[in-house]
Short mmCIF file of C-alpha atoms and ligand atoms in Angstrom, two decimals:
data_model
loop_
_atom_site.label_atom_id
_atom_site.label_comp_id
_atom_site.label_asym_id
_atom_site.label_seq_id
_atom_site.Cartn_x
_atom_site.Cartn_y
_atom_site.Cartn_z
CA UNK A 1 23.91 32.10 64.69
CA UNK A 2 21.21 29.28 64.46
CA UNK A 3 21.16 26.17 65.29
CA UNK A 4 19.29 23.38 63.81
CA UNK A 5 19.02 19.99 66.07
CA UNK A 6 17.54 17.37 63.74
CA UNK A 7 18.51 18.87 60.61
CA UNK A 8 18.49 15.30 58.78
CA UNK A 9 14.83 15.40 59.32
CA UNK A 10 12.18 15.78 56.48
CA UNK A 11 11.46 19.43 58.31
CA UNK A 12 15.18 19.75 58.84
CA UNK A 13 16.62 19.20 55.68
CA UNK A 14 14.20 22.12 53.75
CA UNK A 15 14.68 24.45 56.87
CA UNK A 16 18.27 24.36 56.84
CA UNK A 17 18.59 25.51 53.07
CA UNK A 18 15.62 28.22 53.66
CA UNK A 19 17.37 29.19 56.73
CA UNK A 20 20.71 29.97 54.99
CA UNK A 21 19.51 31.51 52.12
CA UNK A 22 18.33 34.16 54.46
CA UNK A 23 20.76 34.42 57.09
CA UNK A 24 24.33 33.19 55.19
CA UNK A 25 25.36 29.44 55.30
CA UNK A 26 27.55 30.39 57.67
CA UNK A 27 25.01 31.42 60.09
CA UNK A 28 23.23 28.95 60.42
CA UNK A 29 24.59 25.24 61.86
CA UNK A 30 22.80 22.06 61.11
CA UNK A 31 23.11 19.37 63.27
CA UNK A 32 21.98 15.24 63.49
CA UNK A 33 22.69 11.96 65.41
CA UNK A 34 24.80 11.46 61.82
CA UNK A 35 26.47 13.06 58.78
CA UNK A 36 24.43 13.79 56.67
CA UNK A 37 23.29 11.77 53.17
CA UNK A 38 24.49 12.64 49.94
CA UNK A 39 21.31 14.60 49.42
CA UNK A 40 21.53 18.44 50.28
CA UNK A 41 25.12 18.59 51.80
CA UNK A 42 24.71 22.71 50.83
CA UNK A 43 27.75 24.20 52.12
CA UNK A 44 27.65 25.36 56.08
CA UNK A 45 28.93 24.19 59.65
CA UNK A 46 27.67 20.82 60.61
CA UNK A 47 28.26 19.13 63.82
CA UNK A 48 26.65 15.91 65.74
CA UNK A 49 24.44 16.62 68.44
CA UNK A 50 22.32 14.41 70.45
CA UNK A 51 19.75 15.96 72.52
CA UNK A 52 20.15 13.51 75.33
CA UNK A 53 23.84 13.82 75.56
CA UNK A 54 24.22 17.37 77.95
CA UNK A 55 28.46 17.35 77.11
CA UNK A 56 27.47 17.40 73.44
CA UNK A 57 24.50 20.14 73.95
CA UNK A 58 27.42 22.59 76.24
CA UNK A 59 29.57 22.24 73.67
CA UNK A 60 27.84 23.20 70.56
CA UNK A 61 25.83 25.98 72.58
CA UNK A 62 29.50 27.27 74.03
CA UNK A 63 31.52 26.74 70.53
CA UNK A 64 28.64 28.93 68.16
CA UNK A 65 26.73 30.89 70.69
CA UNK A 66 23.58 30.92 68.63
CA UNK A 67 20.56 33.32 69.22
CA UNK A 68 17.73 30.78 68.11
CA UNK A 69 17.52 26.89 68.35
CA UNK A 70 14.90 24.78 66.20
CA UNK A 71 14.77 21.41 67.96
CA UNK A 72 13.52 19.31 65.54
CA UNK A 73 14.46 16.11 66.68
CA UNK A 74 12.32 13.73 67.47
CA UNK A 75 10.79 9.94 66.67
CA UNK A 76 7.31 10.16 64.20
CA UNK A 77 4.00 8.61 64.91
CA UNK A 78 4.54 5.03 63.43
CA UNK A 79 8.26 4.66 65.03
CA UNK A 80 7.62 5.89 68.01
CA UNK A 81 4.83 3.21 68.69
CA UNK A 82 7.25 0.60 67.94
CA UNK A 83 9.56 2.14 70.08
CA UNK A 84 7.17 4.01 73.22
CA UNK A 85 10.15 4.33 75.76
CA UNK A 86 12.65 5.71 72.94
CA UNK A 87 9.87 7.95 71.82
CA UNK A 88 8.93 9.34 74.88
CA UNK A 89 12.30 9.95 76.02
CA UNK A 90 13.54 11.25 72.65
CA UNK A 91 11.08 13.44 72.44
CA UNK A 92 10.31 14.74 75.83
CA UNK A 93 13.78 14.68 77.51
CA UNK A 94 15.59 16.43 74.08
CA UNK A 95 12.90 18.65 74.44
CA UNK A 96 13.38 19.52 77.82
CA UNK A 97 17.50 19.77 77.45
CA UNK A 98 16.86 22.53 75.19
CA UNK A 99 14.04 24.51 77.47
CA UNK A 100 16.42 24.62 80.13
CA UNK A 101 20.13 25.31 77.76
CA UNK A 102 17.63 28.23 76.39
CA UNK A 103 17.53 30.05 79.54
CA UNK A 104 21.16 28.85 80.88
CA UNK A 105 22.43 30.30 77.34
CA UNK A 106 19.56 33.15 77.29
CA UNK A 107 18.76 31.76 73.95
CA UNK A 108 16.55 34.59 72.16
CA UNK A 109 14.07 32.08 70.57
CA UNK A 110 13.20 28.65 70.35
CA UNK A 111 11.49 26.59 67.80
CA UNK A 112 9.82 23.34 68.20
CA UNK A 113 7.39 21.50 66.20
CA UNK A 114 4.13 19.57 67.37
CA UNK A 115 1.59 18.24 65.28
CA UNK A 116 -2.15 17.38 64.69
CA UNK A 117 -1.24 14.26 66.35
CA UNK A 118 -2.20 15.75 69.61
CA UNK A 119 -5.58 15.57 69.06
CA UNK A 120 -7.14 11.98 69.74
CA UNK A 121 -10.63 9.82 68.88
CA UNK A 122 -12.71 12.52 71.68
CA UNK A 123 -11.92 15.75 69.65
CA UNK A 124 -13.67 16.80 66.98
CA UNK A 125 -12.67 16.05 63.43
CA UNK A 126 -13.65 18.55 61.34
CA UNK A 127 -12.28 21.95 61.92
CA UNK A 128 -10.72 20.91 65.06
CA UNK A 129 -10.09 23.93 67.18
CA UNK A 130 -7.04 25.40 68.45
CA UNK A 131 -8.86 24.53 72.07
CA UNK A 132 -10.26 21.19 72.49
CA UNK A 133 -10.70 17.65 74.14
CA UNK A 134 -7.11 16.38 73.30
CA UNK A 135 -6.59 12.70 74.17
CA UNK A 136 -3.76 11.32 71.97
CA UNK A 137 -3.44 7.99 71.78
CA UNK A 138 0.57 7.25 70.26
CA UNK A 139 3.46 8.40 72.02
CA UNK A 140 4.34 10.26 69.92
CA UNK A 141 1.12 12.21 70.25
CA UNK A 142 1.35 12.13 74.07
CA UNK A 143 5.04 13.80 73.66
CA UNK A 144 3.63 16.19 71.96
CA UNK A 145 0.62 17.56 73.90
CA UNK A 146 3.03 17.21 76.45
CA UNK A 147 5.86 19.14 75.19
CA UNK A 148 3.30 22.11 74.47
CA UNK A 149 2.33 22.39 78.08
CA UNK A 150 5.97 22.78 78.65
CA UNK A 151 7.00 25.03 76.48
CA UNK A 152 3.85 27.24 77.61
CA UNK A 153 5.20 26.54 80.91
CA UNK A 154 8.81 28.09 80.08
CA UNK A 155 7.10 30.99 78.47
CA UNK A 156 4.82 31.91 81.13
CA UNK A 157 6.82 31.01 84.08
CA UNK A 158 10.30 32.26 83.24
CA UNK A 159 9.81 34.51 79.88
CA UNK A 160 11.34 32.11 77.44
CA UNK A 161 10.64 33.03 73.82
CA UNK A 162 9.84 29.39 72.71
CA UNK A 163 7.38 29.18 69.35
CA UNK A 164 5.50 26.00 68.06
CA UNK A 165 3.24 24.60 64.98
CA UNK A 166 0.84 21.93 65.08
CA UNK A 167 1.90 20.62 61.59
CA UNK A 168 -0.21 18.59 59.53
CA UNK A 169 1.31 15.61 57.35
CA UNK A 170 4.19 17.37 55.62
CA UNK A 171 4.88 16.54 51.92
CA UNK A 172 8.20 16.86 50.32
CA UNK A 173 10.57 15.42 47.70
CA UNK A 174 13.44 16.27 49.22
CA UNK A 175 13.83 13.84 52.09
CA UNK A 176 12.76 9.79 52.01
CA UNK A 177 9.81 9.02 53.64
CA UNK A 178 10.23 8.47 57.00
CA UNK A 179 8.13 6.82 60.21
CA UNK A 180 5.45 8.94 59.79
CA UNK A 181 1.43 7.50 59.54
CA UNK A 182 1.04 10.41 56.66
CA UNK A 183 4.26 9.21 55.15
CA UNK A 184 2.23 7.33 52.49
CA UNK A 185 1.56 10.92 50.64
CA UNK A 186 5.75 10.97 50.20
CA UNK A 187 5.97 7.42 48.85
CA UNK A 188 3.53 6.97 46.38
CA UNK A 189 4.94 9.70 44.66
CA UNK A 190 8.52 7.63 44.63
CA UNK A 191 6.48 4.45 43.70
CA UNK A 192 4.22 6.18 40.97
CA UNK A 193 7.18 7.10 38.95
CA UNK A 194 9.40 3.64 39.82
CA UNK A 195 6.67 1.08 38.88
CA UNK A 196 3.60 3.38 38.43
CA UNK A 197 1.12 1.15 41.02
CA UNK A 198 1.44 2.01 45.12
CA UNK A 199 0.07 -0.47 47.51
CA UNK A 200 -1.00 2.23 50.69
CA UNK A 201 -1.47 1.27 53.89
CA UNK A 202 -3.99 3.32 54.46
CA UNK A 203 -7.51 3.01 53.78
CA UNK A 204 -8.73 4.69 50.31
CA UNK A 205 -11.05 7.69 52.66
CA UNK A 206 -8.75 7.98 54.99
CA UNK A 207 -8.82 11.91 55.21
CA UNK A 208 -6.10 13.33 57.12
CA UNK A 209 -5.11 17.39 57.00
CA UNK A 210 -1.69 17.96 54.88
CA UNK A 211 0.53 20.58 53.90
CA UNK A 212 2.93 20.80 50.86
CA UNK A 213 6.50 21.76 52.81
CA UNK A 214 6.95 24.93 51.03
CA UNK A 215 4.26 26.03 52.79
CA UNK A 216 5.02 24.45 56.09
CA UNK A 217 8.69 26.26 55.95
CA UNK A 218 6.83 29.65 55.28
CA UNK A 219 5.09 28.82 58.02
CA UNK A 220 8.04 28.40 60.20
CA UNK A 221 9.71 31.61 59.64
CA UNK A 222 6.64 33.44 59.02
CA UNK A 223 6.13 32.64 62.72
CA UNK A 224 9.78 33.06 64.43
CA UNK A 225 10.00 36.52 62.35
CA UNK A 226 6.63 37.64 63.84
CA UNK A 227 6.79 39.94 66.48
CA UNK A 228 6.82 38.71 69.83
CA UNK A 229 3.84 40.30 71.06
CA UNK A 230 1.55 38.90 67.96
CA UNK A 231 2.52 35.25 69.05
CA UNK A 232 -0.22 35.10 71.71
CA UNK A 233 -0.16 31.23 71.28
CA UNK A 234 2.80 29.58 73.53
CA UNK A 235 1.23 26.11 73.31
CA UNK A 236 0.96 25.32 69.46
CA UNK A 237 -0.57 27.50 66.63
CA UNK A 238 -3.01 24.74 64.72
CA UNK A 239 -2.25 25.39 60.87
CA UNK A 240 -3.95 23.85 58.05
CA UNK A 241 -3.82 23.75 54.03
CA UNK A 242 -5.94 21.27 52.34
CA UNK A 243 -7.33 17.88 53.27
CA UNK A 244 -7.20 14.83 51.00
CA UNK A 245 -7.99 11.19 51.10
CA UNK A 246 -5.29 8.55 49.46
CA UNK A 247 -8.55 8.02 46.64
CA UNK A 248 -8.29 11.82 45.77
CA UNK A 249 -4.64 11.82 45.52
CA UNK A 250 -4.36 8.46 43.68
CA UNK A 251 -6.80 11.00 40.94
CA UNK A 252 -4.51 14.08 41.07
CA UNK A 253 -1.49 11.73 40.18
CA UNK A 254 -3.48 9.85 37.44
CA UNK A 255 -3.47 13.68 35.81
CA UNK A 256 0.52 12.95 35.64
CA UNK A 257 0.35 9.36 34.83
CA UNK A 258 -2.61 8.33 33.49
CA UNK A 259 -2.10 4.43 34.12
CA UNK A 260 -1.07 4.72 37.83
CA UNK A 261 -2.96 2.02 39.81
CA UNK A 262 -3.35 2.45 43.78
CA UNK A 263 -4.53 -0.27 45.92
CA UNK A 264 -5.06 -0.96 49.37
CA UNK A 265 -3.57 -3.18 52.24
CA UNK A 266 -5.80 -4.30 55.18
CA UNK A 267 -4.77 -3.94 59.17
CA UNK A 268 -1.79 -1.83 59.00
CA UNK A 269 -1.50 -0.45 62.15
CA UNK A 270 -0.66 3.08 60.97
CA UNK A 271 -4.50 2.79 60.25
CA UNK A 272 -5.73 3.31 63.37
CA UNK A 273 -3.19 5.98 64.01
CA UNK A 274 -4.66 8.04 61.41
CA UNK A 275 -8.23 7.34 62.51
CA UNK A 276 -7.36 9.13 65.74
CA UNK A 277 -6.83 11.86 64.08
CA UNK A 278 -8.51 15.08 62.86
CA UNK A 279 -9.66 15.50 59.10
CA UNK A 280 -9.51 18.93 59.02
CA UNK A 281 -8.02 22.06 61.24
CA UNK A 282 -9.79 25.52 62.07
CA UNK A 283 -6.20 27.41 61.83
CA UNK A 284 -8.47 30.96 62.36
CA UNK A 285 -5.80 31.78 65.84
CA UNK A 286 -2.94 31.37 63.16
CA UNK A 287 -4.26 33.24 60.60
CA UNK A 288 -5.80 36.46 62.76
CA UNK A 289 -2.51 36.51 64.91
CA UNK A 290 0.79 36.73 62.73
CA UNK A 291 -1.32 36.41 58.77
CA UNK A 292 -0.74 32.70 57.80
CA UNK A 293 -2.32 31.80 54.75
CA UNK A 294 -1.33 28.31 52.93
CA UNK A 295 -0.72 28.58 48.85
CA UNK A 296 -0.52 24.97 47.90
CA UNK A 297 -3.62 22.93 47.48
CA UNK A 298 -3.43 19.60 45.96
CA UNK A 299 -3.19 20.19 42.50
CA UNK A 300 -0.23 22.83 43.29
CA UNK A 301 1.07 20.09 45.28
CA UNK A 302 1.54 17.24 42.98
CA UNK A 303 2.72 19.04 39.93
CA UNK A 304 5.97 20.48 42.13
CA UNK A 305 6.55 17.37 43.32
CA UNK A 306 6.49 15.32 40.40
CA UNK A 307 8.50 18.41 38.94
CA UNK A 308 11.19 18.16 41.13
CA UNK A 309 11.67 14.51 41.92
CA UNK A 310 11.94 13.87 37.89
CA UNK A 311 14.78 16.83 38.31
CA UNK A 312 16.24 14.77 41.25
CA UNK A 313 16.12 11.54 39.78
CA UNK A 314 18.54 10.23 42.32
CA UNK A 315 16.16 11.11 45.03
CA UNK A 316 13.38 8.50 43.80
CA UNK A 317 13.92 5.54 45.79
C1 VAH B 1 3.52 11.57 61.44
N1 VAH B 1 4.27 13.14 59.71
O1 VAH B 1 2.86 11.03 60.59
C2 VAH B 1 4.03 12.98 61.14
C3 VAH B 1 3.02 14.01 61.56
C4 VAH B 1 0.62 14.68 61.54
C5 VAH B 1 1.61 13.68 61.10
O2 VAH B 1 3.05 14.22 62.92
O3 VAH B 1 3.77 11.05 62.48
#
């Protein structure tokens, strides 16, 4: 059995329907702070967890026994600098919890996302480097260069199986757009088709690394179905796909609807988020160690998603 902790999430939701397609809905339990929406209730064992709450954690790792764990729970880049304590203690404490119920339950493998948000203003921007000056500057980027050197920490020091991507903004029409600083790459896709003009908040060559989430879910299990010894990585694998500025994307969705109008607020403080952060990622570790290679580039990208939210009409919000 799997579990999935944070399987509201916009990682969550996808991974829960890929991971039950392969293993049997059955097999695979998703899990949240809350029932889940109306949106992809697909048919399997759902309970609420809260990865702060030990009672809860005993009793869902006692009830289903599972053999992996994707903790996915955690508060995004924007939120989490609204709320720092929260943040820090969502993130780092859940994350934590679950290190040490893996080896109490002698959990087989563990999955936890980090994110390009660990690197800060010092490292390099283009191409960063799987190994670099990292000096985050949001919690949530903190928690997560944190929360590397721990799970490194489990692996090396007592042989835990724990796995980890450095994801770059994830796009996807299946969940709403959440707290996230690349979040604006989800909404103007929801805006576009409401009232065809999107006011972003950030600023038009603001070029951040992103990755459709069909790709970032191949990436995923790509990476927990590798074999152990090819995952030399125990901190977080950088991956990347393409790079794109709101300008550039604001084109590639004029392709769909040729009078769609972008413009720009001023002093949002998700700017300076994103200026901290790289514009593109060297992913070579990723790619010689387990065979990652991204399929979406932009063009791919908007055409599925403007594809599938017209399919999902009820999803545009
Ligand atoms: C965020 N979507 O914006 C997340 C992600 C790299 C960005 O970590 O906070």
């Amino acid at each position: 059995t799997i579990v999935v902790i944070g399987s509201n999430g916009q990682i969550g939701t996808e991974l829960v329907t890929n991971l039950r397609n392969i293993h049997g809905a059955s097999n695979v339990v998703a899990s949240d702070i809350k029932e889940p929406g109306y949106d992809f209730k697909n048919a399997g064992p759902f309970e609420i967890s809260d990865v702060l709450d030990k009672d809860n954690l005993q009793n869902i790792l006692t009830k289903y026994k599972p053999t992996q764990i994707y903790l996915l729970a955690a508060l995004l880049s924007a939120t989490g600098e609204q709320r720092p304590k929260r943040a820090w203690e969502l993130n780092m404490d859940g994350l934590i919890n679950i290190l040490d119920y893996a080896l109490e339950y002698k959990i087989e493998k563990v999955y936890w996302p980090s994110s390009i948000a660990v690197f800060g203003p010092n490292s390099p921007k283009n191409n960063t480097p799987q190994y670099c000056a990292m000096d985050p500057n949001t919690v949530y980027g903190i928690s997560k260069l944190a929360g590397e050197r721990w799970c490194e920490y489990y692996h090396q020091k007592y042989g835990l199986d724990v796995r980890s991507l450095r994801y770059p903004g994830l796009i996807s029409w299946k969940s709403q757009p959440g707290g996230g600083t690349t979040d604006y790459a989800v909404h103007i896709f929801h805006e576009a088709l409401k009232h065809g003009s999107y006011e972003c908040f950030l600023s038009e060559n603001t070029e951040l690394p992103m990755m459709y989430m069909d790709d970032a879910i191949r990436a995923t299990i790509s990476l927990m179905e590798a074999e152990s010894d090819k995952v030399k990585i125990r901190s977080s694998y950088n991956i990347g796909a393409t790079s794109f500025t709101p300008k550039t994307l604001a084109e590639e969705i004029k392709k769909h609807i040729p009078d769609f109008k972008i413009t720009y607020s001023e002093n949002d403080p998700r700017q300076a988020i994103a200026d901290s952060w790289p514009k593109s990622i060297d992913d070579s570790h990723a790619r010689n160690d387990w065979g990652w290679n991204h399929e979406f580039d932009l063009a791919e990208m908007t055409a599925d998603m403007f594809k599938n939210l017209k399919a999902h009409s009820q999803l545009v919000k």
